[in-house]
Coordinates of C-alpha atoms in Angstrom, one line a residue:
Chain X
M167 CA 126.3 186.2 116.3
S168 CA 129.1 186.8 113.8
A169 CA 129.6 185.4 110.5
D170 CA 133.0 183.1 111.8
G171 CA 132.1 183.0 115.1
S172 CA 130.4 180.1 117.1
L173 CA 131.2 177.0 115.2
K174 CA 132.6 173.9 117.5
V175 CA 133.4 170.7 117.1
G176 CA 133.3 168.4 119.9
G177 CA 134.0 171.7 122.0
I178 CA 136.7 173.5 120.2
P179 CA 135.6 177.0 118.7
F180 CA 136.6 177.5 115.3
R181 CA 137.2 180.7 114.5
S182 CA 136.6 180.3 110.6
R183 CA 133.5 178.5 108.9
L184 CA 136.2 177.2 106.1
I185 CA 138.5 174.5 106.3
V186 CA 140.4 173.4 103.7
G187 CA 142.4 170.5 102.7
T188 CA 146.2 170.5 101.8
G189 CA 146.2 168.2 98.7
K190 CA 147.1 168.8 94.8
Y191 CA 148.9 171.8 95.3
A192 CA 151.8 173.5 93.2
S193 CA 154.4 173.3 96.7
F194 CA 154.2 173.5 100.3
E195 CA 155.0 177.3 99.8
E196 CA 151.5 177.9 97.7
T197 CA 149.9 175.7 100.1
K198 CA 150.8 177.8 103.2
I199 CA 150.0 181.4 100.9
A200 CA 146.3 179.7 100.0
V201 CA 146.0 178.3 103.6
E202 CA 146.4 182.2 105.1
A203 CA 144.1 183.4 102.3
S204 CA 141.3 180.8 102.9
G205 CA 141.2 182.7 106.7
A206 CA 140.9 178.9 107.7
D207 CA 141.5 177.9 111.3
C208 CA 141.7 173.9 110.5
V209 CA 143.6 172.1 107.8
T210 CA 143.0 167.9 107.0
V211 CA 145.7 166.5 106.5
A212 CA 146.6 163.0 105.0
V213 CA 148.4 160.3 107.0
R214 CA 151.1 158.5 105.1
R215 CA 154.3 156.4 105.5
V216 CA 157.5 158.0 106.1
N217 CA 159.9 158.1 103.8
I218 CA 162.7 156.3 105.0
L219 CA 164.8 156.2 101.6
N220 CA 164.8 160.1 101.2
R221 CA 165.0 162.0 104.7
S222 CA 165.8 165.7 103.1
E223 CA 162.3 165.9 102.3
E224 CA 160.4 168.7 103.6
N225 CA 157.6 168.3 105.7
L226 CA 154.3 170.0 105.3
L227 CA 154.0 171.0 108.8
D228 CA 156.9 173.1 108.6
Y229 CA 154.3 175.2 106.8
I230 CA 151.3 174.9 108.0
D231 CA 152.3 175.1 111.9
P232 CA 150.2 173.1 114.6
A233 CA 150.8 175.7 117.4
I234 CA 148.7 178.3 114.9
Y235 CA 146.3 175.5 112.8
K236 CA 144.0 173.1 114.1
I237 CA 145.0 169.6 112.4
L238 CA 142.3 167.2 111.1
P239 CA 144.0 164.3 110.6
N240 CA 141.8 161.8 107.5
T241 CA 141.6 158.8 106.8
A242 CA 141.6 159.4 103.0
G243 CA 142.7 156.2 100.8
C244 CA 140.5 153.7 103.1
Y245 CA 138.2 151.1 102.2
T246 CA 137.5 149.3 105.3
A247 CA 136.7 150.5 108.7
D248 CA 139.9 148.6 109.9
E249 CA 142.1 150.0 107.6
A250 CA 140.3 153.5 108.9
I251 CA 140.4 152.6 112.3
R252 CA 144.1 151.9 112.1
T253 CA 144.5 155.3 110.3
A254 CA 142.9 157.2 113.1
R255 CA 144.8 155.7 115.9
L256 CA 147.8 156.0 114.6
A257 CA 147.2 159.6 114.1
R258 CA 146.2 160.7 117.6
S259 CA 149.3 158.2 119.1
S260 CA 151.3 161.3 117.3
G261 CA 149.9 163.7 119.9
I262 CA 148.9 166.0 116.8
S263 CA 144.6 165.8 117.4
D264 CA 142.1 163.6 119.0
M265 CA 139.5 164.9 116.0
I266 CA 139.6 162.7 112.9
K267 CA 138.2 163.3 109.7
L268 CA 136.5 159.7 108.9
E269 CA 136.2 158.4 105.7
V270 CA 135.7 155.1 104.3
I271 CA 135.2 154.6 100.7
G272 CA 133.1 152.3 98.5
D273 CA 134.1 152.9 95.4
P274 CA 137.1 154.0 93.8
K275 CA 135.6 155.3 90.5
N276 CA 132.9 157.8 92.1
L277 CA 134.3 157.8 96.1
F278 CA 131.0 157.6 97.5
P279 CA 131.1 156.5 101.3
D280 CA 131.0 152.7 102.4
N281 CA 128.2 154.0 104.8
E282 CA 127.6 151.0 106.5
A283 CA 131.6 150.6 107.4
L284 CA 131.7 154.3 108.0
L285 CA 129.1 154.0 110.7
E286 CA 130.6 150.9 112.8
A287 CA 133.9 152.8 112.6
T288 CA 132.5 156.1 114.1
R289 CA 130.7 154.2 116.8
L290 CA 134.1 152.6 117.7
L291 CA 136.3 155.5 117.8
V292 CA 133.9 157.6 119.7
K293 CA 134.1 154.7 121.9
E294 CA 137.9 155.1 122.0
G295 CA 137.5 159.2 123.1
F296 CA 137.8 160.4 119.6
I297 CA 136.4 163.5 118.0
V298 CA 134.5 161.9 114.9
L299 CA 134.1 164.0 111.6
P300 CA 132.3 161.4 109.1
Y301 CA 132.6 162.2 105.5
T302 CA 128.4 160.7 104.4
N303 CA 126.4 161.2 101.8
D304 CA 123.3 163.7 101.4
D305 CA 121.2 161.1 103.0
P306 CA 119.3 162.4 106.2
I307 CA 118.7 158.9 107.8
M308 CA 122.5 158.0 107.8
A309 CA 123.4 161.9 109.2
K310 CA 121.2 160.8 111.8
K311 CA 122.6 157.5 112.6
L312 CA 126.2 159.2 112.6
E313 CA 125.0 162.1 115.0
E314 CA 123.5 159.3 117.4
A315 CA 126.4 157.0 116.9
G316 CA 128.7 160.0 118.5
A317 CA 129.7 162.0 115.8
A318 CA 130.5 165.6 116.5
V319 CA 129.7 166.5 113.2
V320 CA 128.1 165.1 109.9
M321 CA 129.7 165.9 106.9
P322 CA 127.3 165.5 104.0
L323 CA 128.9 166.1 100.6
A324 CA 127.4 168.2 97.8
A325 CA 129.0 166.4 94.7
P326 CA 131.2 163.4 94.6
I327 CA 134.5 164.4 95.9
G328 CA 136.5 166.6 93.3
S329 CA 133.9 167.2 90.8
G330 CA 133.2 170.5 91.3
L331 CA 129.6 170.1 90.8
G332 CA 128.1 172.0 93.3
I333 CA 125.2 171.6 95.3
R334 CA 123.4 168.6 93.6
N335 CA 120.4 168.3 96.4
P336 CA 120.1 171.0 98.5
Y337 CA 116.9 170.4 99.7
N338 CA 118.5 166.4 101.2
L339 CA 121.0 169.1 103.0
R340 CA 118.4 171.4 104.0
I341 CA 116.3 168.1 105.8
I342 CA 119.7 166.8 107.3
M343 CA 120.5 170.2 108.9
E344 CA 116.9 170.9 110.0
N345 CA 116.8 167.5 111.8
A346 CA 120.0 167.7 113.3
S347 CA 121.6 169.0 116.8
V348 CA 125.0 168.7 115.6
P349 CA 127.0 171.2 113.1
I350 CA 126.9 169.7 109.5
I351 CA 129.5 170.8 107.4
V352 CA 129.6 170.3 103.8
D353 CA 132.1 167.9 103.0
A354 CA 133.7 167.6 99.3
G355 CA 131.8 168.8 95.8
V356 CA 132.1 172.8 95.7
G357 CA 133.4 173.9 92.1
T358 CA 133.7 177.9 92.8
A359 CA 132.4 180.6 95.4
S360 CA 129.1 180.7 94.8
D361 CA 128.6 177.0 96.1
A362 CA 130.1 177.9 98.9
T363 CA 128.2 180.6 99.5
I364 CA 125.1 178.5 98.1
A365 CA 126.0 176.0 101.2
M366 CA 126.2 178.7 104.0
E367 CA 122.9 180.3 102.9
L368 CA 121.1 176.9 103.4
G369 CA 122.2 177.3 106.7
C370 CA 125.8 174.7 107.0
D371 CA 127.3 175.1 110.0
G372 CA 130.8 175.4 107.3
I373 CA 132.3 173.8 104.3
L374 CA 135.4 171.8 103.7
M375 CA 136.6 171.6 100.2
N376 CA 140.2 171.1 99.1
T377 CA 140.2 170.8 94.8
A378 CA 138.4 173.5 94.2
I379 CA 141.2 176.1 95.7
A380 CA 144.0 173.9 95.1
G381 CA 143.2 173.1 91.4
A382 CA 142.0 176.8 90.5
K383 CA 144.1 178.5 87.7
N384 CA 145.2 180.5 90.6
P385 CA 144.1 178.8 93.9
I386 CA 145.5 181.8 96.0
Q387 CA 143.0 184.1 94.5
M388 CA 140.5 181.1 94.9
A389 CA 141.1 180.4 98.2
E390 CA 140.0 184.6 99.3
A391 CA 137.1 184.0 97.4
M392 CA 136.3 181.2 99.2
N393 CA 137.0 182.9 102.7
L394 CA 134.7 185.5 101.6
S395 CA 131.8 183.3 99.5
V396 CA 131.8 181.4 103.2
R397 CA 131.1 184.9 105.2
A398 CA 128.7 186.2 102.6
G399 CA 126.5 182.7 102.8
R400 CA 126.8 183.1 106.4
L401 CA 125.7 186.7 106.9
A402 CA 123.0 186.3 104.4
Y403 CA 121.3 183.0 106.1
L404 CA 122.1 184.6 109.3
S405 CA 120.3 188.1 107.8
G406 CA 116.9 186.5 106.6
R407 CA 116.7 186.4 102.8
I408 CA 113.1 188.1 101.4
P409 CA 110.7 185.7 100.3
R410 CA 110.6 185.0 96.2
K411 CA 107.6 186.4 94.5
L412 CA 106.4 186.7 91.1
Y413 CA 105.6 190.2 90.4
A414 CA 108.0 193.5 91.4
Q415 CA 107.1 195.6 94.2
A416 CA 108.7 198.8 94.2
S417 CA 111.2 200.0 96.4
S418 CA 110.3 203.7 96.1
P419 CA 107.1 205.3 97.6
I420 CA 104.3 206.3 95.6
E421 CA 103.5 208.7 97.4
G422 CA 105.2 213.0 96.8
M423 CA 105.1 211.6 93.0
I424 CA 105.2 214.6 90.8
E425 CA 101.5 215.2 88.6
Chain N
M292 CA 168.6 140.6 112.8
K293 CA 165.8 141.6 110.0
I294 CA 162.7 143.8 110.2
T295 CA 160.7 145.6 107.9
V296 CA 160.1 149.5 107.9
N297 CA 157.4 150.5 105.7
G298 CA 157.4 148.4 103.4
T299 CA 161.5 148.3 103.3
D300 CA 163.7 145.3 104.6
K301 CA 166.2 146.9 107.0
E302 CA 169.1 145.1 108.8
V303 CA 169.2 146.2 112.8
P304 CA 170.8 145.1 115.7
V305 CA 169.5 142.8 118.3
D306 CA 167.6 144.5 120.7
T307 CA 166.7 148.0 118.4
N308 CA 164.4 149.9 120.7
V309 CA 162.4 152.4 118.7
T310 CA 163.8 155.6 120.0
E311 CA 167.1 153.7 118.5
L312 CA 165.2 152.8 115.2
L313 CA 164.1 156.4 114.8
L314 CA 167.6 158.0 115.2
Y315 CA 169.4 155.6 112.9
L316 CA 166.5 156.6 110.0
K317 CA 166.7 160.1 111.4
I318 CA 163.4 160.6 111.6
L319 CA 162.6 163.2 114.2
P320 CA 160.1 161.7 116.9
E321 CA 157.6 164.4 116.6
R322 CA 154.7 164.4 114.2
I323 CA 154.9 160.7 113.8
S324 CA 153.4 157.8 115.1
V325 CA 154.8 154.4 115.2
E326 CA 153.7 150.8 114.8
I327 CA 154.5 147.3 115.3
N328 CA 153.0 144.3 113.9
L329 CA 149.5 146.8 114.0
D330 CA 150.0 147.7 117.6
V331 CA 150.1 151.5 118.0
I332 CA 153.8 152.6 120.3
R333 CA 153.0 155.1 122.7
R334 CA 155.9 157.8 122.5
E335 CA 156.5 157.4 126.1
A336 CA 157.3 153.8 125.1
Y337 CA 159.7 153.6 122.6
D338 CA 162.2 153.4 124.9
H339 CA 161.1 150.2 126.4
S340 CA 159.6 149.0 123.0
H341 CA 162.6 146.7 121.6
L342 CA 161.7 145.1 118.3
K343 CA 162.3 141.3 117.5
D344 CA 163.4 139.5 114.3
G345 CA 161.0 139.7 111.1
D346 CA 158.8 142.7 112.6
L347 CA 156.8 144.6 110.5
I348 CA 157.0 148.5 111.4
E349 CA 155.2 151.5 110.6
I350 CA 156.2 155.1 110.6
I351 CA 153.9 157.5 109.6
S352 CA 153.2 161.3 109.4
F353 CA 151.5 163.9 107.8
F354 CA 151.0 164.9 104.3
G355 CA 149.0 166.8 102.1
G356 CA 145.7 165.7 101.7
G357 CA 141.9 166.9 101.3
A358 CA 139.4 164.6 100.9
D359 CA 140.1 161.0 99.4
V360 CA 143.6 161.4 97.5
G361 CA 143.1 157.7 96.5

């Protein structure tokens, strides 16, 4: 098993276990270079109104070619199941993807999900044939319910969106992963490369991030750091770490010591 | 007749269809979606989806965003 291979979302193979957002960059050019440096082959995008008053504006997808990247539309900014369902249907009707990163936000201050509405929207969109990737919190019971509702993956947060606080509850993530039969992708909360590695070492199948890269002083360099850290964490997970011991254990043989 | 597109009032000829509206607004039909009064319009149906006075039209595309951008 390679570090980068074998993640499948709704039957679609992903080359990279890192999915990146496209918000908060200084320019489309910077977005493009950072996405390239991240090694991600799937990017998430927001669904918004076309600016009908100014048609000279450039479009993100002129820089992020849908022929090269898997485009994952999201329902960011939706606060009810109805809004999220409406956004998902509009996104799919463009023909860009059957995948939807489903977000139903419960509170603008902490951006935690409204899990009740999320579950309702997941059930309906799965019935309509969507490949649903729901953003939820690190609750093992909700993760199971989303899986049972037909979600293609479950995406628990590691910490609040954009907070950069890192993996706040590795134990919950472990429980979620041990009980899941769909991939678990950590979505939100990662602050720096070591956070990504920790999540991958725990056994997560992938990580989705935006602010940790786009908000860094040097986003392109951080994108490369995240690329490496996700792969390093995956390799370490597959390799099986040594047990933690309280006392030292010499790594050189005692035999043959000069006397 | 008067229609509302993405929150902006527009005056268009009676019986304008979606293809004509997009042309008038200089919007390429790729990578967008159109909704009329909350109903998503399939691309194949643009030519025979005629607008009526007072219709609420939404035209969406894809923009930079990750997790919730508010």
